[in-house]
PDB file of C-alpha atoms in Angstrom:
ATOM      1  CA  UNK B   1      20.589  67.714 -15.949  1.00  0.00           C
ATOM      2  CA  UNK B   2      18.739  64.379 -15.553  1.00  0.00           C
ATOM      3  CA  UNK B   3      19.447  62.305 -12.607  1.00  0.00           C
ATOM      4  CA  UNK B   4      18.507  59.149 -14.424  1.00  0.00           C
ATOM      5  CA  UNK B   5      21.186  56.437 -14.966  1.00  0.00           C
ATOM      6  CA  UNK B   6      21.741  54.933 -18.202  1.00  0.00           C
ATOM      7  CA  UNK B   7      20.071  51.729 -17.073  1.00  0.00           C
ATOM      8  CA  UNK B   8      16.868  53.893 -16.442  1.00  0.00           C
ATOM      9  CA  UNK B   9      16.778  55.696 -19.897  1.00  0.00           C
ATOM     10  CA  UNK B  10      14.405  54.782 -22.630  1.00  0.00           C
ATOM     11  CA  UNK B  11      15.877  53.036 -25.890  1.00  0.00           C
ATOM     12  CA  UNK B  12      14.730  50.972 -28.593  1.00  0.00           C
ATOM     13  CA  UNK B  13      14.089  50.410 -32.312  1.00  0.00           C
ATOM     14  CA  UNK B  14      11.813  52.460 -34.152  1.00  0.00           C
ATOM     15  CA  UNK B  15      10.699  51.429 -37.556  1.00  0.00           C
ATOM     16  CA  UNK B  16       9.731  54.189 -40.173  1.00  0.00           C
ATOM     17  CA  UNK B  17       7.209  52.610 -42.729  1.00  0.00           C
ATOM     18  CA  UNK B  18       4.850  54.043 -45.325  1.00  0.00           C
ATOM     19  CA  UNK B  19       4.338  54.354 -48.947  1.00  0.00           C
ATOM     20  CA  UNK B  20       7.296  55.483 -51.073  1.00  0.00           C
ATOM     21  CA  UNK B  21       8.241  59.126 -50.980  1.00  0.00           C
ATOM     22  CA  UNK B  22       6.591  59.952 -47.736  1.00  0.00           C
ATOM     23  CA  UNK B  23       9.714  61.270 -46.265  1.00  0.00           C
ATOM     24  CA  UNK B  24      11.115  58.441 -44.056  1.00  0.00           C
ATOM     25  CA  UNK B  25      14.731  58.996 -44.866  1.00  0.00           C
ATOM     26  CA  UNK B  26      14.241  62.883 -44.543  1.00  0.00           C
ATOM     27  CA  UNK B  27      12.700  62.422 -41.102  1.00  0.00           C
ATOM     28  CA  UNK B  28      15.581  60.194 -39.961  1.00  0.00           C
ATOM     29  CA  UNK B  29      18.330  62.513 -41.245  1.00  0.00           C
ATOM     30  CA  UNK B  30      16.660  65.407 -39.484  1.00  0.00           C
ATOM     31  CA  UNK B  31      16.427  63.717 -36.236  1.00  0.00           C
ATOM     32  CA  UNK B  32      20.058  62.551 -36.532  1.00  0.00           C
ATOM     33  CA  UNK B  33      21.247  65.909 -37.702  1.00  0.00           C
ATOM     34  CA  UNK B  34      23.496  63.868 -40.164  1.00  0.00           C
ATOM     35  CA  UNK B  35      22.557  62.580 -43.624  1.00  0.00           C
ATOM     36  CA  UNK B  36      23.011  58.702 -43.573  1.00  0.00           C
ATOM     37  CA  UNK B  37      20.206  57.813 -45.683  1.00  0.00           C
ATOM     38  CA  UNK B  38      19.892  59.119 -49.353  1.00  0.00           C
ATOM     39  CA  UNK B  39      16.555  61.063 -49.985  1.00  0.00           C
ATOM     40  CA  UNK B  40      15.046  62.369 -53.467  1.00  0.00           C
ATOM     41  CA  UNK B  41      11.849  63.135 -54.549  1.00  0.00           C
ATOM     42  CA  UNK B  42      11.422  60.023 -56.528  1.00  0.00           C
ATOM     43  CA  UNK B  43       9.640  56.888 -55.238  1.00  0.00           C
ATOM     44  CA  UNK B  44      11.607  53.806 -54.011  1.00  0.00           C
ATOM     45  CA  UNK B  45      14.863  55.745 -53.265  1.00  0.00           C
ATOM     46  CA  UNK B  46      15.392  53.669 -50.192  1.00  0.00           C
ATOM     47  CA  UNK B  47      15.970  49.762 -51.082  1.00  0.00           C
ATOM     48  CA  UNK B  48      17.717  48.535 -47.915  1.00  0.00           C
ATOM     49  CA  UNK B  49      16.848  48.584 -44.292  1.00  0.00           C
ATOM     50  CA  UNK B  50      19.140  51.457 -42.704  1.00  0.00           C
ATOM     51  CA  UNK B  51      19.817  51.803 -39.132  1.00  0.00           C
ATOM     52  CA  UNK B  52      20.231  55.643 -37.766  1.00  0.00           C
ATOM     53  CA  UNK B  53      21.117  55.982 -34.044  1.00  0.00           C
ATOM     54  CA  UNK B  54      20.482  59.201 -32.156  1.00  0.00           C
ATOM     55  CA  UNK B  55      21.665  59.268 -28.420  1.00  0.00           C
ATOM     56  CA  UNK B  56      20.204  62.224 -26.543  1.00  0.00           C
ATOM     57  CA  UNK B  57      22.269  62.783 -23.371  1.00  0.00           C
ATOM     58  CA  UNK B  58      20.398  62.417 -20.345  1.00  0.00           C
ATOM     59  CA  UNK B  59      17.056  61.309 -22.155  1.00  0.00           C
ATOM     60  CA  UNK B  60      17.476  58.160 -24.172  1.00  0.00           C
ATOM     61  CA  UNK B  61      18.512  56.552 -27.353  1.00  0.00           C
ATOM     62  CA  UNK B  62      16.277  56.363 -30.704  1.00  0.00           C
ATOM     63  CA  UNK B  63      17.579  53.631 -33.098  1.00  0.00           C
ATOM     64  CA  UNK B  64      15.652  54.397 -36.149  1.00  0.00           C
ATOM     65  CA  UNK B  65      14.992  51.638 -38.897  1.00  0.00           C
ATOM     66  CA  UNK B  66      14.524  53.318 -42.209  1.00  0.00           C
ATOM     67  CA  UNK B  67      12.653  50.955 -44.630  1.00  0.00           C
ATOM     68  CA  UNK B  68      11.786  50.850 -48.405  1.00  0.00           C
ATOM     69  CA  UNK B  69       8.542  52.197 -49.191  1.00  0.00           C
ATOM     70  CA  UNK B  70       5.468  49.502 -49.200  1.00  0.00           C
ATOM     71  CA  UNK B  71       4.106  49.396 -52.693  1.00  0.00           C
ATOM     72  CA  UNK B  72       2.868  47.025 -55.089  1.00  0.00           C
ATOM     73  CA  UNK B  73       5.347  46.259 -58.114  1.00  0.00           C
ATOM     74  CA  UNK B  74       5.811  43.611 -60.769  1.00  0.00           C
ATOM     75  CA  UNK B  75       9.553  42.879 -60.185  1.00  0.00           C
ATOM     76  CA  UNK B  76      11.377  40.790 -57.794  1.00  0.00           C
ATOM     77  CA  UNK B  77      13.107  43.767 -56.509  1.00  0.00           C
ATOM     78  CA  UNK B  78       9.833  45.321 -55.573  1.00  0.00           C
ATOM     79  CA  UNK B  79       8.824  42.145 -53.493  1.00  0.00           C
ATOM     80  CA  UNK B  80      12.214  42.078 -51.928  1.00  0.00           C
ATOM     81  CA  UNK B  81      11.808  45.777 -50.946  1.00  0.00           C
ATOM     82  CA  UNK B  82       8.539  45.152 -49.468  1.00  0.00           C
ATOM     83  CA  UNK B  83       9.543  42.053 -47.424  1.00  0.00           C
ATOM     84  CA  UNK B  84      12.465  44.277 -45.812  1.00  0.00           C
ATOM     85  CA  UNK B  85       9.865  46.805 -44.879  1.00  0.00           C
ATOM     86  CA  UNK B  86       7.586  44.185 -43.430  1.00  0.00           C
ATOM     87  CA  UNK B  87      10.282  42.340 -41.576  1.00  0.00           C
ATOM     88  CA  UNK B  88      11.080  45.386 -39.737  1.00  0.00           C
ATOM     89  CA  UNK B  89       7.593  45.317 -38.085  1.00  0.00           C
ATOM     90  CA  UNK B  90       8.654  41.948 -36.286  1.00  0.00           C
ATOM     91  CA  UNK B  91      11.930  43.299 -34.926  1.00  0.00           C
ATOM     92  CA  UNK B  92      11.180  46.794 -33.402  1.00  0.00           C
ATOM     93  CA  UNK B  93       9.860  48.442 -30.239  1.00  0.00           C
ATOM     94  CA  UNK B  94       7.718  51.062 -32.033  1.00  0.00           C
ATOM     95  CA  UNK B  95       6.246  51.607 -35.665  1.00  0.00           C
ATOM     96  CA  UNK B  96       5.834  54.972 -37.172  1.00  0.00           C
ATOM     97  CA  UNK B  97       3.447  54.901 -39.771  1.00  0.00           C
ATOM     98  CA  UNK B  98       4.420  57.891 -41.986  1.00  0.00           C
ATOM     99  CA  UNK B  99       1.761  59.713 -44.422  1.00  0.00           C
ATOM    100  CA  UNK B 100       2.454  62.315 -46.860  1.00  0.00           C
ATOM    101  CA  UNK B 101      -0.223  64.927 -45.570  1.00  0.00           C
ATOM    102  CA  UNK B 102       0.157  66.914 -48.776  1.00  0.00           C
ATOM    103  CA  UNK B 103      -0.271  64.145 -51.052  1.00  0.00           C
ATOM    104  CA  UNK B 104      -3.377  62.877 -49.191  1.00  0.00           C
ATOM    105  CA  UNK B 105      -5.014  66.385 -49.138  1.00  0.00           C
ATOM    106  CA  UNK B 106      -4.519  66.502 -52.799  1.00  0.00           C
ATOM    107  CA  UNK B 107      -6.100  63.202 -53.415  1.00  0.00           C
ATOM    108  CA  UNK B 108      -9.054  63.881 -51.280  1.00  0.00           C
ATOM    109  CA  UNK B 109      -9.490  67.384 -52.991  1.00  0.00           C
ATOM    110  CA  UNK B 110      -9.290  65.835 -56.471  1.00  0.00           C
ATOM    111  CA  UNK B 111     -11.683  62.995 -55.665  1.00  0.00           C
ATOM    112  CA  UNK B 112     -14.049  64.876 -53.537  1.00  0.00           C
ATOM    113  CA  UNK B 113     -13.681  61.883 -50.957  1.00  0.00           C
ATOM    114  CA  UNK B 114     -12.629  61.915 -47.350  1.00  0.00           C
ATOM    115  CA  UNK B 115     -11.252  58.479 -47.118  1.00  0.00           C
ATOM    116  CA  UNK B 116      -8.161  56.890 -48.311  1.00  0.00           C
ATOM    117  CA  UNK B 117      -6.584  55.954 -51.641  1.00  0.00           C
ATOM    118  CA  UNK B 118      -5.995  52.266 -52.371  1.00  0.00           C
ATOM    119  CA  UNK B 119      -2.114  52.694 -51.929  1.00  0.00           C
ATOM    120  CA  UNK B 120      -2.547  53.949 -48.173  1.00  0.00           C
ATOM    121  CA  UNK B 121      -5.179  51.071 -47.469  1.00  0.00           C
ATOM    122  CA  UNK B 122      -2.660  48.597 -48.715  1.00  0.00           C
ATOM    123  CA  UNK B 123      -0.104  50.206 -46.390  1.00  0.00           C
ATOM    124  CA  UNK B 124      -2.478  49.932 -43.277  1.00  0.00           C
ATOM    125  CA  UNK B 125      -3.314  46.187 -44.110  1.00  0.00           C
ATOM    126  CA  UNK B 126       0.326  45.431 -43.986  1.00  0.00           C
ATOM    127  CA  UNK B 127       0.771  47.387 -40.778  1.00  0.00           C
ATOM    128  CA  UNK B 128      -1.772  45.120 -39.077  1.00  0.00           C
ATOM    129  CA  UNK B 129       0.893  42.578 -38.685  1.00  0.00           C
ATOM    130  CA  UNK B 130       2.696  44.679 -36.167  1.00  0.00           C
ATOM    131  CA  UNK B 131       2.361  43.760 -32.342  1.00  0.00           C
ATOM    132  CA  UNK B 132       3.940  46.814 -30.818  1.00  0.00           C
ATOM    133  CA  UNK B 133       2.643  50.378 -30.572  1.00  0.00           C
ATOM    134  CA  UNK B 134       2.216  52.456 -33.672  1.00  0.00           C
ATOM    135  CA  UNK B 135       2.461  56.047 -34.033  1.00  0.00           C
ATOM    136  CA  UNK B 136       0.720  58.036 -36.885  1.00  0.00           C
ATOM    137  CA  UNK B 137       3.043  60.553 -38.385  1.00  0.00           C
ATOM    138  CA  UNK B 138       1.491  63.033 -40.804  1.00  0.00           C
ATOM    139  CA  UNK B 139       4.413  64.551 -42.820  1.00  0.00           C
ATOM    140  CA  UNK B 140       4.890  67.478 -45.071  1.00  0.00           C
ATOM    141  CA  UNK B 141       2.453  69.727 -43.195  1.00  0.00           C
ATOM    142  CA  UNK B 142       4.385  72.929 -44.366  1.00  0.00           C
ATOM    143  CA  UNK B 143       2.775  72.366 -47.665  1.00  0.00           C
ATOM    144  CA  UNK B 144      -0.708  72.491 -46.120  1.00  0.00           C
ATOM    145  CA  UNK B 145      -1.901  76.222 -45.622  1.00  0.00           C
ATOM    146  CA  UNK B 146      -5.223  75.074 -44.242  1.00  0.00           C
ATOM    147  CA  UNK B 147      -4.382  73.060 -41.036  1.00  0.00           C
ATOM    148  CA  UNK B 148      -8.043  72.159 -40.800  1.00  0.00           C
ATOM    149  CA  UNK B 149      -7.525  69.942 -43.542  1.00  0.00           C
ATOM    150  CA  UNK B 150      -5.547  67.655 -41.215  1.00  0.00           C
ATOM    151  CA  UNK B 151      -8.572  66.718 -39.092  1.00  0.00           C
ATOM    152  CA  UNK B 152     -10.526  64.563 -41.770  1.00  0.00           C
ATOM    153  CA  UNK B 153      -7.173  62.811 -42.765  1.00  0.00           C
ATOM    154  CA  UNK B 154      -6.620  61.780 -39.180  1.00  0.00           C
ATOM    155  CA  UNK B 155     -10.244  60.612 -38.745  1.00  0.00           C
ATOM    156  CA  UNK B 156      -9.797  58.597 -42.046  1.00  0.00           C
ATOM    157  CA  UNK B 157      -6.443  56.993 -40.895  1.00  0.00           C
ATOM    158  CA  UNK B 158      -7.571  56.287 -37.288  1.00  0.00           C
ATOM    159  CA  UNK B 159     -10.796  54.626 -38.260  1.00  0.00           C
ATOM    160  CA  UNK B 160      -9.088  51.717 -39.669  1.00  0.00           C
ATOM    161  CA  UNK B 161      -6.307  51.148 -36.881  1.00  0.00           C
ATOM    162  CA  UNK B 162      -5.442  52.128 -33.499  1.00  0.00           C
ATOM    163  CA  UNK B 163      -2.442  54.382 -32.685  1.00  0.00           C
ATOM    164  CA  UNK B 164      -0.678  55.209 -29.472  1.00  0.00           C
ATOM    165  CA  UNK B 165      -0.389  58.782 -30.694  1.00  0.00           C
ATOM    166  CA  UNK B 166      -0.607  61.139 -33.717  1.00  0.00           C
ATOM    167  CA  UNK B 167       2.048  63.725 -34.632  1.00  0.00           C
ATOM    168  CA  UNK B 168       1.826  66.223 -37.574  1.00  0.00           C
ATOM    169  CA  UNK B 169       5.194  67.517 -38.573  1.00  0.00           C
ATOM    170  CA  UNK B 170       7.506  68.646 -41.300  1.00  0.00           C
ATOM    171  CA  UNK B 171      10.769  66.526 -41.605  1.00  0.00           C
ATOM    172  CA  UNK B 172      11.967  69.329 -44.095  1.00  0.00           C
ATOM    173  CA  UNK B 173      11.444  72.469 -41.826  1.00  0.00           C
ATOM    174  CA  UNK B 174      11.709  70.744 -38.479  1.00  0.00           C
ATOM    175  CA  UNK B 175       8.347  71.721 -37.437  1.00  0.00           C
ATOM    176  CA  UNK B 176       7.121  69.520 -34.593  1.00  0.00           C
ATOM    177  CA  UNK B 177      10.408  67.591 -34.748  1.00  0.00           C
ATOM    178  CA  UNK B 178      10.853  67.978 -30.955  1.00  0.00           C
ATOM    179  CA  UNK B 179       7.440  66.868 -30.239  1.00  0.00           C
ATOM    180  CA  UNK B 180       8.013  63.694 -32.460  1.00  0.00           C
ATOM    181  CA  UNK B 181      11.225  62.749 -30.513  1.00  0.00           C
ATOM    182  CA  UNK B 182       9.388  63.250 -27.257  1.00  0.00           C
ATOM    183  CA  UNK B 183       6.406  61.033 -28.375  1.00  0.00           C
ATOM    184  CA  UNK B 184       8.724  58.317 -29.519  1.00  0.00           C
ATOM    185  CA  UNK B 185      10.740  58.191 -26.438  1.00  0.00           C
ATOM    186  CA  UNK B 186       7.463  57.659 -24.408  1.00  0.00           C
ATOM    187  CA  UNK B 187       6.890  54.696 -26.104  1.00  0.00           C
ATOM    188  CA  UNK B 188      10.332  52.934 -25.738  1.00  0.00           C
ATOM    189  CA  UNK B 189      11.302  50.470 -23.196  1.00  0.00           C
ATOM    190  CA  UNK B 190      13.557  51.655 -20.360  1.00  0.00           C
ATOM    191  CA  UNK B 191      16.442  49.286 -20.898  1.00  0.00           C
ATOM    192  CA  UNK B 192      19.628  51.424 -21.170  1.00  0.00           C
ATOM    193  CA  UNK B 193      21.729  52.369 -24.321  1.00  0.00           C
ATOM    194  CA  UNK B 194      21.706  49.705 -26.892  1.00  0.00           C
ATOM    195  CA  UNK B 195      24.658  51.168 -29.003  1.00  0.00           C
ATOM    196  CA  UNK B 196      27.704  53.303 -28.233  1.00  0.00           C
ATOM    197  CA  UNK B 197      26.865  57.046 -27.812  1.00  0.00           C
ATOM    198  CA  UNK B 198      28.839  58.230 -30.758  1.00  0.00           C
ATOM    199  CA  UNK B 199      27.326  55.652 -33.123  1.00  0.00           C
ATOM    200  CA  UNK B 200      25.153  56.994 -35.974  1.00  0.00           C
ATOM    201  CA  UNK B 201      24.695  54.021 -38.400  1.00  0.00           C
ATOM    202  CA  UNK B 202      25.506  50.176 -38.764  1.00  0.00           C
ATOM    203  CA  UNK B 203      26.045  50.641 -42.605  1.00  0.00           C
ATOM    204  CA  UNK B 204      29.482  49.871 -44.014  1.00  0.00           C
ATOM    205  CA  UNK B 205      31.467  52.829 -45.600  1.00  0.00           C
ATOM    206  CA  UNK B 206      31.176  50.841 -49.036  1.00  0.00           C
ATOM    207  CA  UNK B 207      27.325  50.649 -48.807  1.00  0.00           C
ATOM    208  CA  UNK B 208      27.082  54.566 -47.974  1.00  0.00           C
ATOM    209  CA  UNK B 209      29.445  55.365 -50.829  1.00  0.00           C
ATOM    210  CA  UNK B 210      27.365  53.292 -53.342  1.00  0.00           C
ATOM    211  CA  UNK B 211      24.175  54.988 -52.124  1.00  0.00           C
ATOM    212  CA  UNK B 212      25.452  58.650 -52.418  1.00  0.00           C
ATOM    213  CA  UNK B 213      26.479  57.839 -56.141  1.00  0.00           C
ATOM    214  CA  UNK B 214      22.954  56.167 -56.695  1.00  0.00           C
ATOM    215  CA  UNK B 215      21.356  59.262 -55.387  1.00  0.00           C
ATOM    216  CA  UNK B 216      22.852  61.360 -57.851  1.00  0.00           C
ATOM    217  CA  UNK B 217      21.886  59.113 -60.669  1.00  0.00           C
ATOM    218  CA  UNK B 218      18.352  59.331 -59.345  1.00  0.00           C
ATOM    219  CA  UNK B 219      18.383  63.128 -59.153  1.00  0.00           C
ATOM    220  CA  UNK B 220      19.924  63.718 -62.656  1.00  0.00           C
ATOM    221  CA  UNK B 221      18.332  61.194 -65.023  1.00  0.00           C
ATOM    222  CA  UNK B 222      14.887  60.653 -66.586  1.00  0.00           C
ATOM    223  CA  UNK B 223      12.068  58.994 -64.772  1.00  0.00           C
ATOM    224  CA  UNK B 224      12.624  55.297 -65.987  1.00  0.00           C
ATOM    225  CA  UNK B 225      16.320  55.331 -65.400  1.00  0.00           C
ATOM    226  CA  UNK B 226      16.587  55.201 -61.485  1.00  0.00           C
ATOM    227  CA  UNK B 227      14.625  52.142 -60.999  1.00  0.00           C
ATOM    228  CA  UNK B 228      16.863  50.058 -63.248  1.00  0.00           C
ATOM    229  CA  UNK B 229      20.022  51.119 -61.568  1.00  0.00           C
ATOM    230  CA  UNK B 230      22.210  49.416 -59.005  1.00  0.00           C
ATOM    231  CA  UNK B 231      25.603  50.682 -57.850  1.00  0.00           C
ATOM    232  CA  UNK B 232      28.524  48.551 -56.645  1.00  0.00           C
ATOM    233  CA  UNK B 233      31.686  49.734 -55.158  1.00  0.00           C
ATOM    234  CA  UNK B 234      34.389  47.804 -56.398  1.00  0.00           C
ATOM    235  CA  UNK B 235      37.234  49.695 -54.629  1.00  0.00           C
ATOM    236  CA  UNK B 236      37.418  51.476 -51.594  1.00  0.00           C
ATOM    237  CA  UNK B 237      40.812  52.497 -50.055  1.00  0.00           C
ATOM    238  CA  UNK B 238      41.939  54.782 -47.343  1.00  0.00           C
ATOM    239  CA  UNK B 239      45.146  56.525 -48.087  1.00  0.00           C
ATOM    240  CA  UNK B 240      46.112  57.858 -44.659  1.00  0.00           C
ATOM    241  CA  UNK B 241      49.354  59.574 -45.835  1.00  0.00           C
ATOM    242  CA  UNK B 242      47.303  61.709 -48.148  1.00  0.00           C
ATOM    243  CA  UNK B 243      44.151  62.051 -46.083  1.00  0.00           C
ATOM    244  CA  UNK B 244      42.413  60.690 -49.230  1.00  0.00           C
ATOM    245  CA  UNK B 245      39.576  58.193 -50.003  1.00  0.00           C
ATOM    246  CA  UNK B 246      39.870  56.436 -53.373  1.00  0.00           C
ATOM    247  CA  UNK B 247      36.585  54.959 -54.485  1.00  0.00           C
ATOM    248  CA  UNK B 248      35.634  53.128 -57.790  1.00  0.00           C
ATOM    249  CA  UNK B 249      32.006  52.729 -58.289  1.00  0.00           C
ATOM    250  CA  UNK B 250      30.079  50.730 -61.007  1.00  0.00           C
ATOM    251  CA  UNK B 251      26.634  51.950 -61.968  1.00  0.00           C
ATOM    252  CA  UNK B 252      24.897  48.799 -63.366  1.00  0.00           C
ATOM    253  CA  UNK B 253      21.688  49.377 -65.592  1.00  0.00           C
ATOM    254  CA  UNK B 254      19.595  46.857 -67.474  1.00  0.00           C
ATOM    255  CA  UNK B 255      19.787  48.231 -71.196  1.00  0.00           C
ATOM    256  CA  UNK B 256      22.222  49.798 -73.416  1.00  0.00           C
ATOM    257  CA  UNK B 257      19.975  52.728 -74.024  1.00  0.00           C
ATOM    258  CA  UNK B 258      19.980  53.423 -70.153  1.00  0.00           C
ATOM    259  CA  UNK B 259      23.711  53.348 -70.276  1.00  0.00           C
ATOM    260  CA  UNK B 260      23.720  56.096 -73.013  1.00  0.00           C
ATOM    261  CA  UNK B 261      21.411  58.298 -70.937  1.00  0.00           C
ATOM    262  CA  UNK B 262      23.513  58.078 -67.903  1.00  0.00           C
ATOM    263  CA  UNK B 263      26.695  58.825 -69.573  1.00  0.00           C
ATOM    264  CA  UNK B 264      25.235  61.676 -71.522  1.00  0.00           C
ATOM    265  CA  UNK B 265      26.436  63.604 -74.555  1.00  0.00           C
ATOM    266  CA  UNK B 266      30.158  63.651 -74.465  1.00  0.00           C
ATOM    267  CA  UNK B 267      30.232  62.101 -71.068  1.00  0.00           C
ATOM    268  CA  UNK B 268      28.635  65.254 -69.274  1.00  0.00           C
ATOM    269  CA  UNK B 269      25.906  63.679 -67.300  1.00  0.00           C
ATOM    270  CA  UNK B 270      28.250  60.825 -65.834  1.00  0.00           C
ATOM    271  CA  UNK B 271      30.904  63.771 -65.142  1.00  0.00           C
ATOM    272  CA  UNK B 272      28.047  65.567 -63.321  1.00  0.00           C
ATOM    273  CA  UNK B 273      26.842  62.601 -61.317  1.00  0.00           C
ATOM    274  CA  UNK B 274      30.492  61.893 -60.221  1.00  0.00           C
ATOM    275  CA  UNK B 275      31.248  65.655 -59.276  1.00  0.00           C
ATOM    276  CA  UNK B 276      28.011  65.843 -57.235  1.00  0.00           C
ATOM    277  CA  UNK B 277      28.463  62.514 -55.539  1.00  0.00           C
ATOM    278  CA  UNK B 278      32.172  63.276 -54.665  1.00  0.00           C
ATOM    279  CA  UNK B 279      30.930  66.423 -52.893  1.00  0.00           C
ATOM    280  CA  UNK B 280      28.353  64.305 -50.750  1.00  0.00           C
ATOM    281  CA  UNK B 281      31.073  61.805 -49.910  1.00  0.00           C
ATOM    282  CA  UNK B 282      33.564  64.450 -48.881  1.00  0.00           C
ATOM    283  CA  UNK B 283      30.993  66.009 -46.656  1.00  0.00           C
ATOM    284  CA  UNK B 284      29.961  62.855 -45.030  1.00  0.00           C
ATOM    285  CA  UNK B 285      33.648  61.419 -44.455  1.00  0.00           C
ATOM    286  CA  UNK B 286      35.126  64.644 -43.776  1.00  0.00           C
ATOM    287  CA  UNK B 287      38.292  64.101 -46.310  1.00  0.00           C
ATOM    288  CA  UNK B 288      39.182  64.389 -49.844  1.00  0.00           C
ATOM    289  CA  UNK B 289      37.649  61.828 -52.140  1.00  0.00           C
ATOM    290  CA  UNK B 290      38.956  60.713 -55.508  1.00  0.00           C
ATOM    291  CA  UNK B 291      35.764  58.940 -57.374  1.00  0.00           C
ATOM    292  CA  UNK B 292      36.050  56.898 -60.513  1.00  0.00           C
ATOM    293  CA  UNK B 293      32.431  55.902 -61.850  1.00  0.00           C
ATOM    294  CA  UNK B 294      31.828  53.499 -64.673  1.00  0.00           C
ATOM    295  CA  UNK B 295      28.547  52.115 -66.313  1.00  0.00           C
ATOM    296  CA  UNK B 296      27.975  48.690 -67.192  1.00  0.00           C
ATOM    297  CA  UNK B 297      24.845  46.801 -68.610  1.00  0.00           C
ATOM    298  CA  UNK B 298      23.563  43.896 -66.490  1.00  0.00           C
ATOM    299  CA  UNK B 299      20.325  42.741 -68.282  1.00  0.00           C
ATOM    300  CA  UNK B 300      17.433  42.181 -66.141  1.00  0.00           C
ATOM    301  CA  UNK B 301      19.323  42.317 -63.018  1.00  0.00           C
ATOM    302  CA  UNK B 302      16.270  43.378 -60.975  1.00  0.00           C
ATOM    303  CA  UNK B 303      14.694  40.050 -61.630  1.00  0.00           C
ATOM    304  CA  UNK B 304      17.570  37.846 -60.979  1.00  0.00           C
ATOM    305  CA  UNK B 305      18.199  36.390 -57.385  1.00  0.00           C
ATOM    306  CA  UNK B 306      21.957  36.214 -58.070  1.00  0.00           C
ATOM    307  CA  UNK B 307      22.294  39.859 -58.772  1.00  0.00           C
ATOM    308  CA  UNK B 308      19.964  41.131 -56.035  1.00  0.00           C
ATOM    309  CA  UNK B 309      22.211  39.283 -53.527  1.00  0.00           C
ATOM    310  CA  UNK B 310      25.342  40.559 -55.233  1.00  0.00           C
ATOM    311  CA  UNK B 311      24.141  44.229 -54.926  1.00  0.00           C
ATOM    312  CA  UNK B 312      22.940  43.656 -51.439  1.00  0.00           C
ATOM    313  CA  UNK B 313      19.249  43.623 -51.851  1.00  0.00           C
ATOM    314  CA  UNK B 314      18.438  39.925 -51.058  1.00  0.00           C
TER     315      UNK B 314
END
């Protein structure tokens, strides 16, 4: 048992930044041991800044800031998501630049180059704004059989910026996860715990409920649908007598055709979305959930400031 007092323990904010779909949410959930951020294989799953807190008894406190993927996109929503990610660079103690090692290895193999694709160079340019220590985190190494491929990747990435440390890992399998935690702790200021020891996230229950519904929409619909979807929880009631959560969620889309795809033939897809989302909600809240889902058309909501604010993106 450590003889450190709470005031001597390292604690601080850690931004997870990188391209879309590099595994930022998966890594945060893995360290926390609890799913507080939705994660899918589709880009732009994370749209908001999400705080996840892990307190390690006698060792310190990691306050992760999961951010939207840094990317170039034409819509106002894309610009808002980028600003959320870049704002985090000015508010944290450590930045973790996450890279999909498997995707980068594939790009280098296809192109015959040892450098970086334009999308990764764009991220690095944005990261140059950070004035705090940066760690390079190579994720998805479980998908790389020849680990010697990691060396040219690291050379290409470290040639463009200085990193305090480099950690190859797999957020999915947990490989090198302990090493990652220790590396981050070593970079944090010794200032005592910033949040109560039992705190996991600062997100409201309504937000989490909406995110679990949106996750299922992303998982169960065609490619173009997820990026035109916003979910709004209109009713969230705790029935203590029945140990029941009553939730009513509206899935907003931009076109009538998208509404039809989400509802599905005979209402089968919206039923499947609701069932899967309810299972996730019951797992997270630890009680029975009654979930109602509706679909509404909100033309071009992703371009309108009023709707972006209403749905919590601006």
